[in-house]
């Protein structure tokens, strides 16, 4: 069996260091809002080139708190894409704002900036680009639009730890950015976790209040109502260990992508992922396109090779969003690619021998 991701292989490669910090935290019995969290936040901010990083309970909460810290709520509109994980759009609804979808470009599957301006109204407050599969959206034209209309940019960087756009780290480009630290992400905790980056002091301070019941440093003094959404010290300590390896792991992913690209190059009916020249893509997912997607997927499964579809049903066609009254054909690029995309196994420890085996298997698929 070749899995889509192999968390055990990664744990085995850093087991001693991880076991040591876990036992240190257990012996300290300081679990919430402690030294390990502060250290990891400092390291992650430095890694992303931002002034602040604020640990929260998960990537979904990160998006909600970032929206709230930008002052977005009832009556506001936020623009995002329909081919993302539902956490992106859920966050918009959870703060009381309205989701406005915009289609994506056919090469990177990231937001189509040329289609945004038509959707801007007097209620639009923010744009939430998603750096899909680990490849940053085209941020420069987005920033120009945001400036022109006074909009905030909230990056959903949940799949893009360490990715770069024209030399700038994902997470340092918009007003504020949200990372998931879910176990299978490029930087993953051993449980749930999330972190928000920003260089805006006001936004950072607001998030620090919001994640911990609006509390100031004094224990039972609350300046505002907030949430219980903290990253715990155990996860933070583990993440500090893992952050040291993130660049090495991302490079391994990029190498693996190049091997896939080379081996798949001349296969009929298979399109390998497009990498924009202005990006350093960190391949959270390696996604091919093929008209024979569902049959190929079944075939690979029967040969012991796991694959995924990210995502099979565009958000605007989900039952949860019936009330938004979108219909088929509203976002033709998203709808077409949702039928053709297939995520092949991708993780740093995936060896060339595995990739050769996967591609050899694909070669014998009889379409
Ligand atoms: C994983 C993910 C999230 C949500 O993160 P959680 O930590 O699982 O809450 C949000 N957006 C995108 C694009 C993601 O891939």
mmCIF file of C-alpha atoms and ligand atoms in Angstrom:
data_model
loop_
_atom_site.group_PDB
_atom_site.id
_atom_site.type_symbol
_atom_site.label_atom_id
_atom_site.label_comp_id
_atom_site.label_asym_id
_atom_site.label_seq_id
_atom_site.Cartn_x
_atom_site.Cartn_y
_atom_site.Cartn_z
ATOM 1 C CA UNK A 1 0.000 0.000 0.000
ATOM 2 C CA UNK A 2 1.155 3.534 -0.757
ATOM 3 C CA UNK A 3 -0.843 6.021 1.356
ATOM 4 C CA UNK A 4 -1.740 9.590 0.388
ATOM 5 C CA UNK A 5 0.289 10.837 3.392
ATOM 6 C CA UNK A 6 2.461 8.900 5.844
ATOM 7 C CA UNK A 7 2.546 10.574 9.255
ATOM 8 C CA UNK A 8 4.259 7.595 10.861
ATOM 9 C CA UNK A 9 7.301 7.853 8.592
ATOM 10 C CA UNK A 10 7.739 11.480 9.612
ATOM 11 C CA UNK A 11 7.326 10.753 13.325
ATOM 12 C CA UNK A 12 9.925 7.972 13.106
ATOM 13 C CA UNK A 13 12.408 10.410 11.577
ATOM 14 C CA UNK A 14 12.212 12.827 14.562
ATOM 15 C CA UNK A 15 10.980 10.469 17.297
ATOM 16 C CA UNK A 16 13.736 11.101 19.843
ATOM 17 C CA UNK A 17 13.423 14.871 19.775
ATOM 18 C CA UNK A 18 9.628 14.800 19.851
ATOM 19 C CA UNK A 19 9.434 12.276 22.670
ATOM 20 C CA UNK A 20 11.833 14.394 24.693
ATOM 21 C CA UNK A 21 9.808 17.622 24.425
ATOM 22 C CA UNK A 22 6.557 15.787 25.135
ATOM 23 C CA UNK A 23 8.007 14.398 28.308
ATOM 24 C CA UNK A 24 9.374 17.843 29.236
ATOM 25 C CA UNK A 25 5.924 19.434 28.936
ATOM 26 C CA UNK A 26 4.288 16.581 30.846
ATOM 27 C CA UNK A 27 6.813 17.021 33.651
ATOM 28 C CA UNK A 28 6.244 20.778 33.777
ATOM 29 C CA UNK A 29 2.466 20.260 33.699
ATOM 30 C CA UNK A 30 2.066 23.724 32.196
ATOM 31 C CA UNK A 31 -0.350 23.067 29.371
ATOM 32 C CA UNK A 32 -2.076 26.313 28.414
ATOM 33 C CA UNK A 33 -0.629 29.761 27.521
ATOM 34 C CA UNK A 34 2.915 29.022 28.613
ATOM 35 C CA UNK A 35 6.508 29.300 27.555
ATOM 36 C CA UNK A 36 6.374 26.704 24.739
ATOM 37 C CA UNK A 37 3.577 28.620 23.034
ATOM 38 C CA UNK A 38 5.444 31.918 23.249
ATOM 39 C CA UNK A 39 8.608 30.345 21.882
ATOM 40 C CA UNK A 40 6.817 28.713 18.942
ATOM 41 C CA UNK A 41 4.935 31.922 18.132
ATOM 42 C CA UNK A 42 8.219 33.834 18.027
ATOM 43 C CA UNK A 43 9.828 31.218 15.806
ATOM 44 C CA UNK A 44 6.890 31.051 13.425
ATOM 45 C CA UNK A 45 6.663 34.857 13.118
ATOM 46 C CA UNK A 46 10.363 34.960 12.317
ATOM 47 C CA UNK A 47 9.947 32.143 9.794
ATOM 48 C CA UNK A 48 7.133 34.022 8.017
ATOM 49 C CA UNK A 49 8.794 37.439 8.293
ATOM 50 C CA UNK A 50 5.903 38.932 10.237
ATOM 51 C CA UNK A 51 5.921 40.897 13.478
ATOM 52 C CA UNK A 52 3.386 38.645 15.175
ATOM 53 C CA UNK A 53 2.204 35.046 15.211
ATOM 54 C CA UNK A 54 -0.662 34.012 17.477
ATOM 55 C CA UNK A 55 -1.404 30.363 18.146
ATOM 56 C CA UNK A 56 -5.055 29.296 18.138
ATOM 57 C CA UNK A 57 -7.012 26.050 18.430
ATOM 58 C CA UNK A 58 -7.199 25.172 14.711
ATOM 59 C CA UNK A 59 -7.095 26.653 11.227
ATOM 60 C CA UNK A 60 -10.856 27.136 11.076
ATOM 61 C CA UNK A 61 -10.836 29.263 14.242
ATOM 62 C CA UNK A 62 -7.849 31.160 12.849
ATOM 63 C CA UNK A 63 -10.026 32.296 9.926
ATOM 64 C CA UNK A 64 -12.908 33.296 12.207
ATOM 65 C CA UNK A 65 -10.703 35.251 14.607
ATOM 66 C CA UNK A 66 -8.888 36.971 11.740
ATOM 67 C CA UNK A 67 -12.203 38.116 10.249
ATOM 68 C CA UNK A 68 -13.414 39.363 13.631
ATOM 69 C CA UNK A 69 -10.129 41.172 14.265
ATOM 70 C CA UNK A 70 -10.594 42.943 10.915
ATOM 71 C CA UNK A 71 -13.962 44.138 12.174
ATOM 72 C CA UNK A 72 -15.977 42.027 9.744
ATOM 73 C CA UNK A 73 -19.475 40.946 10.698
ATOM 74 C CA UNK A 74 -23.205 41.305 10.017
ATOM 75 C CA UNK A 75 -24.021 42.922 6.663
ATOM 76 C CA UNK A 76 -20.487 42.677 5.286
ATOM 77 C CA UNK A 77 -19.422 40.708 2.230
ATOM 78 C CA UNK A 78 -16.238 38.688 1.857
ATOM 79 C CA UNK A 79 -14.916 37.369 -1.456
ATOM 80 C CA UNK A 80 -13.362 33.903 -1.747
ATOM 81 C CA UNK A 81 -13.227 30.869 -4.055
ATOM 82 C CA UNK A 82 -15.617 27.907 -4.351
ATOM 83 C CA UNK A 83 -12.896 25.252 -4.752
ATOM 84 C CA UNK A 84 -11.540 25.211 -1.226
ATOM 85 C CA UNK A 85 -12.187 23.347 1.996
ATOM 86 C CA UNK A 86 -15.468 24.484 3.546
ATOM 87 C CA UNK A 87 -13.643 25.981 6.560
ATOM 88 C CA UNK A 88 -12.785 29.010 4.390
ATOM 89 C CA UNK A 89 -16.392 29.908 3.641
ATOM 90 C CA UNK A 90 -17.774 28.718 6.993
ATOM 91 C CA UNK A 91 -15.655 31.338 8.738
ATOM 92 C CA UNK A 92 -17.318 34.082 6.692
ATOM 93 C CA UNK A 93 -20.795 32.861 7.660
ATOM 94 C CA UNK A 94 -19.842 32.335 11.306
ATOM 95 C CA UNK A 95 -19.007 36.021 11.744
ATOM 96 C CA UNK A 96 -22.343 36.934 10.160
ATOM 97 C CA UNK A 97 -20.975 38.088 6.795
ATOM 98 C CA UNK A 98 -22.044 36.990 3.324
ATOM 99 C CA UNK A 99 -19.937 34.671 1.171
ATOM 100 C CA UNK A 100 -19.263 35.964 -2.346
ATOM 101 C CA UNK A 101 -17.629 33.363 -4.559
ATOM 102 C CA UNK A 102 -15.346 34.172 -7.490
ATOM 103 C CA UNK A 103 -14.098 31.550 -9.957
ATOM 104 C CA UNK A 104 -10.466 30.487 -10.271
ATOM 105 C CA UNK A 105 -7.894 30.548 -13.077
ATOM 106 C CA UNK A 106 -7.537 27.254 -14.973
ATOM 107 C CA UNK A 107 -3.774 26.841 -14.453
ATOM 108 C CA UNK A 108 -3.169 27.302 -10.707
ATOM 109 C CA UNK A 109 -6.828 26.944 -9.565
ATOM 110 C CA UNK A 110 -6.285 30.077 -7.466
ATOM 111 C CA UNK A 111 -8.577 33.100 -7.386
ATOM 112 C CA UNK A 112 -9.146 34.794 -10.761
ATOM 113 C CA UNK A 113 -8.307 38.381 -9.865
ATOM 114 C CA UNK A 114 -9.824 39.683 -13.128
ATOM 115 C CA UNK A 115 -13.265 38.499 -11.961
ATOM 116 C CA UNK A 116 -13.192 40.189 -8.552
ATOM 117 C CA UNK A 117 -13.939 43.823 -9.370
ATOM 118 C CA UNK A 118 -17.422 42.987 -10.726
ATOM 119 C CA UNK A 119 -18.333 41.447 -7.382
ATOM 120 C CA UNK A 120 -17.268 44.381 -5.211
ATOM 121 C CA UNK A 121 -20.145 46.318 -3.650
ATOM 122 C CA UNK A 122 -20.360 48.940 -0.915
ATOM 123 C CA UNK A 123 -20.635 46.056 1.570
ATOM 124 C CA UNK A 124 -17.456 44.274 0.504
ATOM 125 C CA UNK A 125 -14.934 44.324 3.327
ATOM 126 C CA UNK A 126 -12.332 41.690 2.533
ATOM 127 C CA UNK A 127 -10.899 39.232 0.057
ATOM 128 C CA UNK A 128 -9.838 35.801 1.267
ATOM 129 C CA UNK A 129 -7.479 34.220 -1.270
ATOM 130 C CA UNK A 130 -6.589 30.593 -0.629
ATOM 131 C CA UNK A 131 -3.054 29.452 -1.467
ATOM 132 C CA UNK A 132 -4.444 26.236 -2.859
ATOM 133 C CA UNK A 133 -2.410 23.011 -2.658
ATOM 134 C CA UNK A 134 0.598 25.027 -1.422
ATOM 135 C CA UNK A 135 0.846 27.521 -4.279
ATOM 136 C CA UNK A 136 0.293 31.217 -3.468
ATOM 137 C CA UNK A 137 -2.456 33.111 -5.266
ATOM 138 C CA UNK A 138 -1.367 35.995 -7.506
ATOM 139 C CA UNK A 139 -1.143 38.561 -4.712
ATOM 140 C CA UNK A 140 0.187 41.756 -6.350
ATOM 141 C CA UNK A 141 -2.914 42.537 -8.451
ATOM 142 C CA UNK A 142 -5.001 41.546 -5.442
ATOM 143 C CA UNK A 143 -3.212 44.085 -3.259
ATOM 144 C CA UNK A 144 -3.798 46.807 -5.879
ATOM 145 C CA UNK A 145 -7.534 46.020 -5.902
ATOM 146 C CA UNK A 146 -7.701 45.905 -2.121
ATOM 147 C CA UNK A 147 -6.011 49.316 -1.850
ATOM 148 C CA UNK A 148 -8.328 50.803 -4.485
ATOM 149 C CA UNK A 149 -11.471 49.702 -2.619
ATOM 150 C CA UNK A 150 -10.165 49.795 0.957
ATOM 151 C CA UNK A 151 -10.503 46.043 1.484
ATOM 152 C CA UNK A 152 -8.629 43.799 3.874
ATOM 153 C CA UNK A 153 -6.769 40.769 2.541
ATOM 154 C CA UNK A 154 -6.982 37.677 4.721
ATOM 155 C CA UNK A 155 -4.763 34.883 3.382
ATOM 156 C CA UNK A 156 -5.983 31.325 3.874
ATOM 157 C CA UNK A 157 -2.495 29.862 4.063
ATOM 158 C CA UNK A 158 -3.664 26.572 5.607
ATOM 159 C CA UNK A 159 -1.945 24.583 2.838
ATOM 160 C CA UNK A 160 1.036 26.851 2.246
ATOM 161 C CA UNK A 161 3.504 26.903 5.177
ATOM 162 C CA UNK A 162 6.818 28.060 3.717
ATOM 163 C CA UNK A 163 5.490 28.810 0.221
ATOM 164 C CA UNK A 164 6.726 32.016 -1.388
ATOM 165 C CA UNK A 165 5.304 34.612 -3.758
ATOM 166 C CA UNK A 166 7.982 36.732 -5.481
ATOM 167 C CA UNK A 167 10.299 36.052 -2.572
ATOM 168 C CA UNK A 168 7.709 36.900 0.085
ATOM 169 C CA UNK A 169 6.526 34.186 2.456
ATOM 170 C CA UNK A 170 2.887 33.114 2.350
ATOM 171 C CA UNK A 171 1.417 34.610 5.500
ATOM 172 C CA UNK A 172 3.326 37.887 5.204
ATOM 173 C CA UNK A 173 1.589 39.354 2.159
ATOM 174 C CA UNK A 174 -1.977 40.216 3.182
ATOM 175 C CA UNK A 175 -3.156 42.133 6.262
ATOM 176 C CA UNK A 176 -3.421 38.899 8.187
ATOM 177 C CA UNK A 177 -2.987 35.195 7.379
ATOM 178 C CA UNK A 178 -4.317 31.938 8.765
ATOM 179 C CA UNK A 179 -2.517 28.619 8.986
ATOM 180 C CA UNK A 180 -3.910 25.236 9.943
ATOM 181 C CA UNK A 181 -1.590 22.960 11.898
ATOM 182 C CA UNK A 182 -3.791 19.908 11.332
ATOM 183 C CA UNK A 183 -1.595 16.754 11.409
ATOM 184 C CA UNK A 184 -1.438 16.237 7.632
ATOM 185 C CA UNK A 185 -0.603 19.842 6.718
ATOM 186 C CA UNK A 186 2.999 20.687 5.704
ATOM 187 C CA UNK A 187 3.581 21.791 9.293
ATOM 188 C CA UNK A 188 1.296 19.611 11.386
ATOM 189 C CA UNK A 189 0.710 19.174 15.115
ATOM 190 C CA UNK A 190 -0.138 15.861 16.781
ATOM 191 C CA UNK A 191 -3.704 17.003 17.207
ATOM 192 C CA UNK A 192 -5.497 20.192 16.235
ATOM 193 C CA UNK A 193 -3.757 23.533 15.989
ATOM 194 C CA UNK A 194 -3.689 26.781 14.059
ATOM 195 C CA UNK A 195 -1.705 30.008 13.931
ATOM 196 C CA UNK A 196 -2.367 33.523 12.652
ATOM 197 C CA UNK A 197 0.369 35.800 11.301
ATOM 198 C CA UNK A 198 0.238 39.561 10.859
ATOM 199 C CA UNK A 199 2.461 42.617 11.100
ATOM 200 C CA UNK A 200 -0.472 44.825 12.103
ATOM 201 C CA UNK A 201 -0.260 45.518 15.842
ATOM 202 C CA UNK A 202 -3.933 46.349 16.250
ATOM 203 C CA UNK A 203 -5.057 43.126 14.548
ATOM 204 C CA UNK A 204 -2.535 41.097 16.552
ATOM 205 C CA UNK A 205 -3.703 42.537 19.875
ATOM 206 C CA UNK A 206 -7.326 41.935 19.042
ATOM 207 C CA UNK A 207 -6.646 38.303 18.169
ATOM 208 C CA UNK A 208 -4.735 37.808 21.420
ATOM 209 C CA UNK A 209 -7.811 39.011 23.323
ATOM 210 C CA UNK A 210 -10.281 37.072 21.229
ATOM 211 C CA UNK A 211 -8.539 33.696 21.529
ATOM 212 C CA UNK A 212 -8.636 33.793 25.312
ATOM 213 C CA UNK A 213 -12.005 35.150 26.501
ATOM 214 C CA UNK A 214 -11.117 38.785 25.936
ATOM 215 C CA UNK A 215 -8.793 38.523 28.869
ATOM 216 C CA UNK A 216 -6.002 40.941 29.719
ATOM 217 C CA UNK A 217 -2.942 39.794 31.613
ATOM 218 C CA UNK A 218 -4.938 40.064 34.818
ATOM 219 C CA UNK A 219 -6.731 36.754 35.320
ATOM 220 C CA UNK A 220 -10.417 37.622 35.738
ATOM 221 C CA UNK A 221 -10.470 40.953 33.952
ATOM 222 C CA UNK A 222 -12.191 40.800 30.537
ATOM 223 C CA UNK A 223 -12.017 43.757 28.165
ATOM 224 C CA UNK A 224 -14.401 42.091 25.728
ATOM 225 C CA UNK A 225 -16.111 38.797 25.086
ATOM 226 C CA UNK A 226 -13.957 36.298 23.302
ATOM 227 C CA UNK A 227 -13.463 32.618 22.680
ATOM 228 C CA UNK A 228 -11.588 29.672 24.050
ATOM 229 C CA UNK A 229 -9.258 29.036 21.136
ATOM 230 C CA UNK A 230 -5.673 28.541 22.167
ATOM 231 C CA UNK A 231 -2.827 26.444 20.841
ATOM 232 C CA UNK A 232 -1.671 24.288 23.761
ATOM 233 C CA UNK A 233 1.912 24.018 24.999
ATOM 234 C CA UNK A 234 2.280 20.344 24.132
ATOM 235 C CA UNK A 235 1.448 21.034 20.491
ATOM 236 C CA UNK A 236 3.587 24.180 20.490
ATOM 237 C CA UNK A 237 6.618 22.266 21.786
ATOM 238 C CA UNK A 238 6.161 19.570 19.123
ATOM 239 C CA UNK A 239 5.710 22.235 16.446
ATOM 240 C CA UNK A 240 8.963 23.965 17.474
ATOM 241 C CA UNK A 241 10.773 20.711 16.792
ATOM 242 C CA UNK A 242 9.010 20.238 13.464
ATOM 243 C CA UNK A 243 9.465 23.838 12.273
ATOM 244 C CA UNK A 244 13.240 23.240 12.112
ATOM 245 C CA UNK A 245 12.614 20.623 9.427
ATOM 246 C CA UNK A 246 9.915 22.429 7.463
ATOM 247 C CA UNK A 247 12.224 23.749 4.731
ATOM 248 C CA UNK A 248 13.904 20.358 4.310
ATOM 249 C CA UNK A 249 10.505 18.677 4.098
ATOM 250 C CA UNK A 250 9.141 21.258 1.645
ATOM 251 C CA UNK A 251 12.227 20.770 -0.529
ATOM 252 C CA UNK A 252 11.615 17.019 -0.498
ATOM 253 C CA UNK A 253 8.040 17.654 -1.612
ATOM 254 C CA UNK A 254 9.303 19.868 -4.447
ATOM 255 C CA UNK A 255 11.814 17.212 -5.479
ATOM 256 C CA UNK A 256 9.080 14.596 -5.458
ATOM 257 C CA UNK A 257 6.902 16.840 -7.620
ATOM 258 C CA UNK A 258 9.741 17.190 -10.146
ATOM 259 C CA UNK A 259 10.151 13.406 -10.282
ATOM 260 C CA UNK A 260 6.422 12.973 -10.848
ATOM 261 C CA UNK A 261 6.440 15.708 -13.528
ATOM 262 C CA UNK A 262 9.330 14.083 -15.378
ATOM 263 C CA UNK A 263 7.867 10.573 -15.283
ATOM 264 C CA UNK A 264 4.322 11.644 -16.146
ATOM 265 C CA UNK A 265 5.374 14.087 -18.853
ATOM 266 C CA UNK A 266 4.642 11.956 -21.875
ATOM 267 C CA UNK A 267 1.595 10.112 -20.600
ATOM 268 C CA UNK A 268 -1.415 10.657 -22.786
ATOM 269 C CA UNK A 269 -4.415 12.267 -21.110
ATOM 270 C CA UNK A 270 -2.607 13.315 -17.921
ATOM 271 C CA UNK A 271 -1.885 16.937 -17.109
ATOM 272 C CA UNK A 272 0.747 17.603 -14.417
ATOM 273 C CA UNK A 273 0.385 20.561 -12.014
ATOM 274 C CA UNK A 274 1.208 24.037 -13.261
ATOM 275 C CA UNK A 275 3.699 26.004 -11.241
ATOM 276 C CA UNK A 276 3.544 29.777 -11.683
ATOM 277 C CA UNK A 277 6.992 31.299 -12.278
ATOM 278 C CA UNK A 278 6.477 33.823 -9.464
ATOM 279 C CA UNK A 279 5.879 31.122 -6.847
ATOM 280 C CA UNK A 280 7.686 28.643 -4.758
ATOM 281 C CA UNK A 281 5.015 25.940 -4.533
ATOM 282 C CA UNK A 282 5.308 23.689 -1.463
ATOM 283 C CA UNK A 283 3.132 20.860 -2.787
ATOM 284 C CA UNK A 284 0.850 20.243 0.153
ATOM 285 C CA UNK A 285 -0.916 18.250 -2.550
ATOM 286 C CA UNK A 286 0.287 16.992 -5.924
ATOM 287 C CA UNK A 287 -2.748 17.265 -8.181
ATOM 288 C CA UNK A 288 -2.965 15.933 -11.736
ATOM 289 C CA UNK A 289 -5.871 16.403 -14.149
ATOM 290 C CA UNK A 290 -7.404 13.682 -16.283
ATOM 291 C CA UNK A 291 -10.708 13.065 -18.023
ATOM 292 C CA UNK A 292 -10.585 9.478 -16.728
ATOM 293 C CA UNK A 293 -10.345 10.591 -13.118
ATOM 294 C CA UNK A 294 -12.892 8.308 -11.445
ATOM 295 C CA UNK A 295 -11.824 5.154 -13.329
ATOM 296 C CA UNK A 296 -8.150 5.869 -12.751
ATOM 297 C CA UNK A 297 -8.827 6.414 -9.067
ATOM 298 C CA UNK A 298 -10.636 3.071 -8.725
ATOM 299 C CA UNK A 299 -7.881 1.319 -10.658
ATOM 300 C CA UNK A 300 -5.122 2.799 -8.477
ATOM 301 C CA UNK A 301 -7.041 1.852 -5.351
ATOM 302 C CA UNK A 302 -7.283 -1.763 -6.571
ATOM 303 C CA UNK A 303 -3.468 -1.700 -7.025
ATOM 304 C CA UNK A 304 -2.878 -0.421 -3.463
ATOM 305 C CA UNK A 305 -2.299 3.241 -4.272
ATOM 306 C CA UNK A 306 -4.336 5.790 -2.324
ATOM 307 C CA UNK A 307 -5.463 9.033 -3.983
ATOM 308 C CA UNK A 308 -7.710 11.947 -3.009
ATOM 309 C CA UNK A 309 -9.958 14.573 -4.605
ATOM 310 C CA UNK A 310 -9.564 18.145 -3.365
ATOM 311 C CA UNK A 311 -12.395 18.949 -3.770
ATOM 312 C CA UNK A 312 -15.077 16.797 -5.425
ATOM 313 C CA UNK A 313 -18.098 19.091 -4.884
ATOM 314 C CA UNK A 314 -17.574 22.842 -5.338
ATOM 315 C CA UNK A 315 -18.802 24.815 -2.337
ATOM 316 C CA UNK A 316 -21.428 26.779 -4.284
ATOM 317 C CA UNK A 317 -23.135 23.458 -5.124
ATOM 318 C CA UNK A 318 -23.055 22.097 -1.565
ATOM 319 C CA UNK A 319 -26.421 21.583 0.154
ATOM 320 C CA UNK A 320 -25.146 23.803 2.990
ATOM 321 C CA UNK A 321 -25.187 26.727 0.552
ATOM 322 C CA UNK A 322 -28.555 26.217 -1.132
ATOM 323 C CA UNK A 323 -29.681 29.461 0.470
ATOM 324 C CA UNK A 324 -27.028 31.428 -1.441
ATOM 325 C CA UNK A 325 -28.876 30.429 -4.633
ATOM 326 C CA UNK A 326 -25.860 29.713 -6.766
ATOM 327 C CA UNK A 327 -26.405 27.236 -9.596
ATOM 328 C CA UNK A 328 -24.475 24.989 -11.948
ATOM 329 C CA UNK A 329 -22.410 26.868 -14.570
ATOM 330 C CA UNK A 330 -21.903 29.815 -12.198
ATOM 331 C CA UNK A 331 -18.213 28.939 -11.838
ATOM 332 C CA UNK A 332 -17.299 26.900 -14.918
ATOM 333 C CA UNK A 333 -13.570 26.522 -14.216
ATOM 334 C CA UNK A 334 -14.126 25.278 -10.671
ATOM 335 C CA UNK A 335 -16.868 22.920 -11.868
ATOM 336 C CA UNK A 336 -14.772 21.459 -14.673
ATOM 337 C CA UNK A 337 -11.649 20.912 -12.605
ATOM 338 C CA UNK A 338 -13.658 19.338 -9.784
ATOM 339 C CA UNK A 339 -14.419 16.507 -12.265
ATOM 340 C CA UNK A 340 -10.823 16.054 -13.405
ATOM 341 C CA UNK A 341 -8.495 16.607 -10.443
ATOM 342 C CA UNK A 342 -6.775 13.741 -8.671
ATOM 343 C CA UNK A 343 -4.339 14.090 -5.757
ATOM 344 C CA UNK A 344 -1.527 11.522 -5.893
ATOM 345 C CA UNK A 345 0.456 10.416 -2.809
ATOM 346 C CA UNK A 346 2.664 13.309 -1.658
ATOM 347 C CA UNK A 347 4.762 13.594 1.483
ATOM 348 C CA UNK A 348 8.444 14.314 2.163
ATOM 349 C CA UNK A 349 9.290 10.693 2.951
ATOM 350 C CA UNK A 350 7.774 9.408 -0.292
ATOM 351 C CA UNK A 351 10.740 7.894 -2.115
ATOM 352 C CA UNK A 352 11.578 7.944 -5.813
ATOM 353 C CA UNK A 353 10.969 4.171 -5.878
ATOM 354 C CA UNK A 354 7.365 4.780 -4.773
ATOM 355 C CA UNK A 355 6.846 7.460 -7.400
ATOM 356 C CA UNK A 356 8.244 5.176 -10.106
ATOM 357 C CA UNK A 357 5.852 2.448 -8.967
ATOM 358 C CA UNK A 358 2.864 4.828 -8.981
ATOM 359 C CA UNK A 359 3.654 6.109 -12.472
ATOM 360 C CA UNK A 360 4.331 2.598 -13.825
ATOM 361 C CA UNK A 361 0.928 1.585 -12.482
ATOM 362 C CA UNK A 362 -0.735 4.583 -14.143
ATOM 363 C CA UNK A 363 0.951 3.589 -17.430
ATOM 364 C CA UNK A 364 -0.852 0.258 -17.412
ATOM 365 C CA UNK A 365 -4.243 1.845 -16.767
ATOM 366 C CA UNK A 366 -6.428 0.986 -19.732
ATOM 367 C CA UNK A 367 -8.668 3.949 -20.440
HETATM 368 C C1 LIG B 1 -7.159 22.527 6.547
HETATM 369 C C2 LIG B 1 -7.750 23.760 6.006
HETATM 370 C C3 LIG B 1 -8.487 24.650 6.807
HETATM 371 C C4 LIG B 1 -8.951 24.338 8.201
HETATM 372 O O1 LIG B 1 -7.996 23.998 9.118
HETATM 373 P P1 LIG B 1 -8.349 23.118 10.414
HETATM 374 O O2 LIG B 1 -7.082 23.205 11.202
HETATM 375 O O3 LIG B 1 -8.642 21.742 9.946
HETATM 376 O O4 LIG B 1 -9.488 23.744 11.103
HETATM 377 C C5 LIG B 1 -8.913 25.847 6.239
HETATM 378 N N1 LIG B 1 -8.670 26.144 4.960
HETATM 379 C C6 LIG B 1 -8.000 25.298 4.151
HETATM 380 C C7 LIG B 1 -7.755 25.689 2.729
HETATM 381 C C8 LIG B 1 -7.527 24.078 4.643
HETATM 382 O O5 LIG B 1 -6.889 23.232 3.821
#
